mmCIF file of C-alpha atoms in Angstrom:
data_model
loop_
_atom_site.group_PDB
_atom_site.id
_atom_site.type_symbol
_atom_site.label_atom_id
_atom_site.label_comp_id
_atom_site.label_asym_id
_atom_site.label_seq_id
_atom_site.Cartn_x
_atom_site.Cartn_y
_atom_site.Cartn_z
ATOM 1 C CA MET A 110 0.161 -29.122 -37.544
ATOM 2 C CA THR A 111 2.779 -31.813 -37.185
ATOM 3 C CA PRO A 112 4.481 -32.546 -33.886
ATOM 4 C CA ASP A 113 7.748 -31.126 -35.219
ATOM 5 C CA GLU A 114 6.056 -27.832 -36.139
ATOM 6 C CA ALA A 115 4.418 -27.691 -32.702
ATOM 7 C CA LYS A 116 7.781 -28.298 -31.022
ATOM 8 C CA ALA A 117 9.420 -25.577 -33.098
ATOM 9 C CA ARG A 118 6.610 -23.145 -32.329
ATOM 10 C CA LEU A 119 6.753 -23.968 -28.620
ATOM 11 C CA ALA A 120 10.534 -23.560 -28.586
ATOM 12 C CA THR A 121 10.262 -20.142 -30.265
ATOM 13 C CA THR A 122 7.631 -19.032 -27.758
ATOM 14 C CA TRP A 123 9.748 -20.294 -24.874
ATOM 15 C CA VAL A 124 12.824 -18.435 -26.094
ATOM 16 C CA ALA A 125 10.807 -15.235 -26.559
ATOM 17 C CA SER A 126 9.327 -15.429 -23.066
ATOM 18 C CA ARG A 127 12.736 -16.127 -21.525
ATOM 19 C CA ALA A 128 14.191 -13.144 -23.390
ATOM 20 C CA PHE A 129 11.389 -10.904 -22.082
ATOM 21 C CA VAL A 130 11.970 -12.027 -18.506
ATOM 22 C CA SER A 131 15.727 -11.599 -18.728
ATOM 23 C CA ARG A 132 15.356 -8.115 -20.273
ATOM 24 C CA HIS A 133 12.814 -6.949 -17.713
ATOM 25 C CA ARG A 134 14.114 -8.746 -14.634
ATOM 26 C CA ILE A 135 14.985 -5.530 -12.776
ATOM 27 C CA ALA A 136 11.640 -3.907 -13.576
ATOM 28 C CA VAL A 137 9.740 -7.019 -12.478
ATOM 29 C CA GLY A 138 11.763 -7.204 -9.255
ATOM 30 C CA VAL A 139 11.235 -3.526 -8.454
ATOM 31 C CA SER A 140 7.516 -3.806 -9.203
ATOM 32 C CA ALA A 141 7.192 -6.849 -6.952
ATOM 33 C CA GLY A 142 9.079 -5.049 -4.182
ATOM 34 C CA VAL A 143 6.892 -1.946 -4.416
ATOM 35 C CA LEU A 144 3.762 -4.090 -4.398
ATOM 36 C CA ALA A 145 4.986 -5.985 -1.327
ATOM 37 C CA VAL A 146 5.706 -2.715 0.513
ATOM 38 C CA LEU A 147 2.243 -1.364 -0.328
ATOM 39 C CA VAL A 148 0.562 -4.554 0.866
ATOM 40 C CA LEU A 149 2.548 -4.440 4.113
ATOM 41 C CA LEU A 150 1.629 -0.763 4.568
ATOM 42 C CA PHE A 151 -2.084 -1.480 4.154
ATOM 43 C CA VAL A 152 -1.905 -4.449 6.530
ATOM 44 C CA TRP A 153 -0.074 -2.331 9.120
ATOM 45 C CA LEU A 154 -2.570 0.524 8.765
ATOM 46 C CA ALA A 155 -5.514 -1.853 9.077
ATOM 47 C CA ASP A 156 -3.996 -3.255 12.263
ATOM 48 C CA ARG A 157 -2.969 0.052 13.874
ATOM 49 C CA LEU A 158 -5.744 2.494 13.026
ATOM 50 C CA PRO A 159 -8.872 2.250 15.175
ATOM 51 C CA ILE A 160 -11.379 2.778 12.376
ATOM 52 C CA SER A 161 -14.358 2.062 14.630
ATOM 53 C CA GLN A 162 -13.322 4.872 16.989
ATOM 54 C CA ALA A 163 -12.504 7.287 14.194
ATOM 55 C CA LEU A 164 -15.997 7.036 12.746
ATOM 56 C CA GLU A 165 -17.737 7.753 16.052
ATOM 57 C CA PRO A 166 -18.892 11.364 16.326
ATOM 58 C CA LEU A 167 -17.759 13.460 19.263
ATOM 59 C CA PRO A 168 -20.498 14.252 21.792
ATOM 60 C CA ASN A 169 -19.909 17.999 21.454
ATOM 61 C CA ARG A 170 -17.404 20.139 19.627
ATOM 62 C CA ALA A 171 -14.029 20.867 21.127
ATOM 63 C CA ILE A 172 -12.246 24.196 21.330
ATOM 64 C CA ILE A 173 -8.532 24.025 22.064
ATOM 65 C CA LEU A 174 -6.494 27.197 22.573
ATOM 66 C CA LEU A 175 -2.773 26.960 21.791
ATOM 67 C CA ASP A 176 0.145 29.128 22.890
ATOM 68 C CA ASN A 177 2.980 30.356 20.635
ATOM 69 C CA GLN A 178 4.810 27.013 20.832
ATOM 70 C CA GLY A 179 1.700 25.103 19.789
ATOM 71 C CA LYS A 180 1.005 23.588 23.217
ATOM 72 C CA PRO A 181 -2.609 23.563 24.394
ATOM 73 C CA PHE A 182 -3.376 25.692 27.439
ATOM 74 C CA ALA A 183 -7.196 25.613 27.424
ATOM 75 C CA ARG A 184 -9.711 23.014 26.299
ATOM 76 C CA ARG A 185 -13.466 23.009 26.216
ATOM 77 C CA GLY A 186 -15.692 20.176 25.026
ATOM 78 C CA ALA A 187 -14.901 16.623 24.021
ATOM 79 C CA TYR A 188 -11.325 15.999 22.975
ATOM 80 C CA LYS A 189 -10.118 12.870 21.181
ATOM 81 C CA GLU A 190 -6.389 12.145 21.308
ATOM 82 C CA ALA A 191 -4.808 11.301 17.962
#
C-alpha cells in the first residue's frame, strides 16, 4: 500500500466517521445525558440509603394497627422507621 492510498483510505474513513457522528449527534447526546442521570441516581442512592441498617433483622416482629386515614394508633414489637 502506497502512502497516497493510505491517505485516501484514512480520509474516507475520517469522512465516514464524521458523517456518523453528525447524523447521530442528538442520539449520542441523549444517551450520554441518560447515562449521567443514572450514574448520579446510583451515587445518590448509595449515599442516602443505610444499607447496613436495612439488612439487620428486627429483634421481633412488629404489628401496627392503622385507622381509616392510615395513621398508626397501636404498635407492638420492634418498629423501624423508613
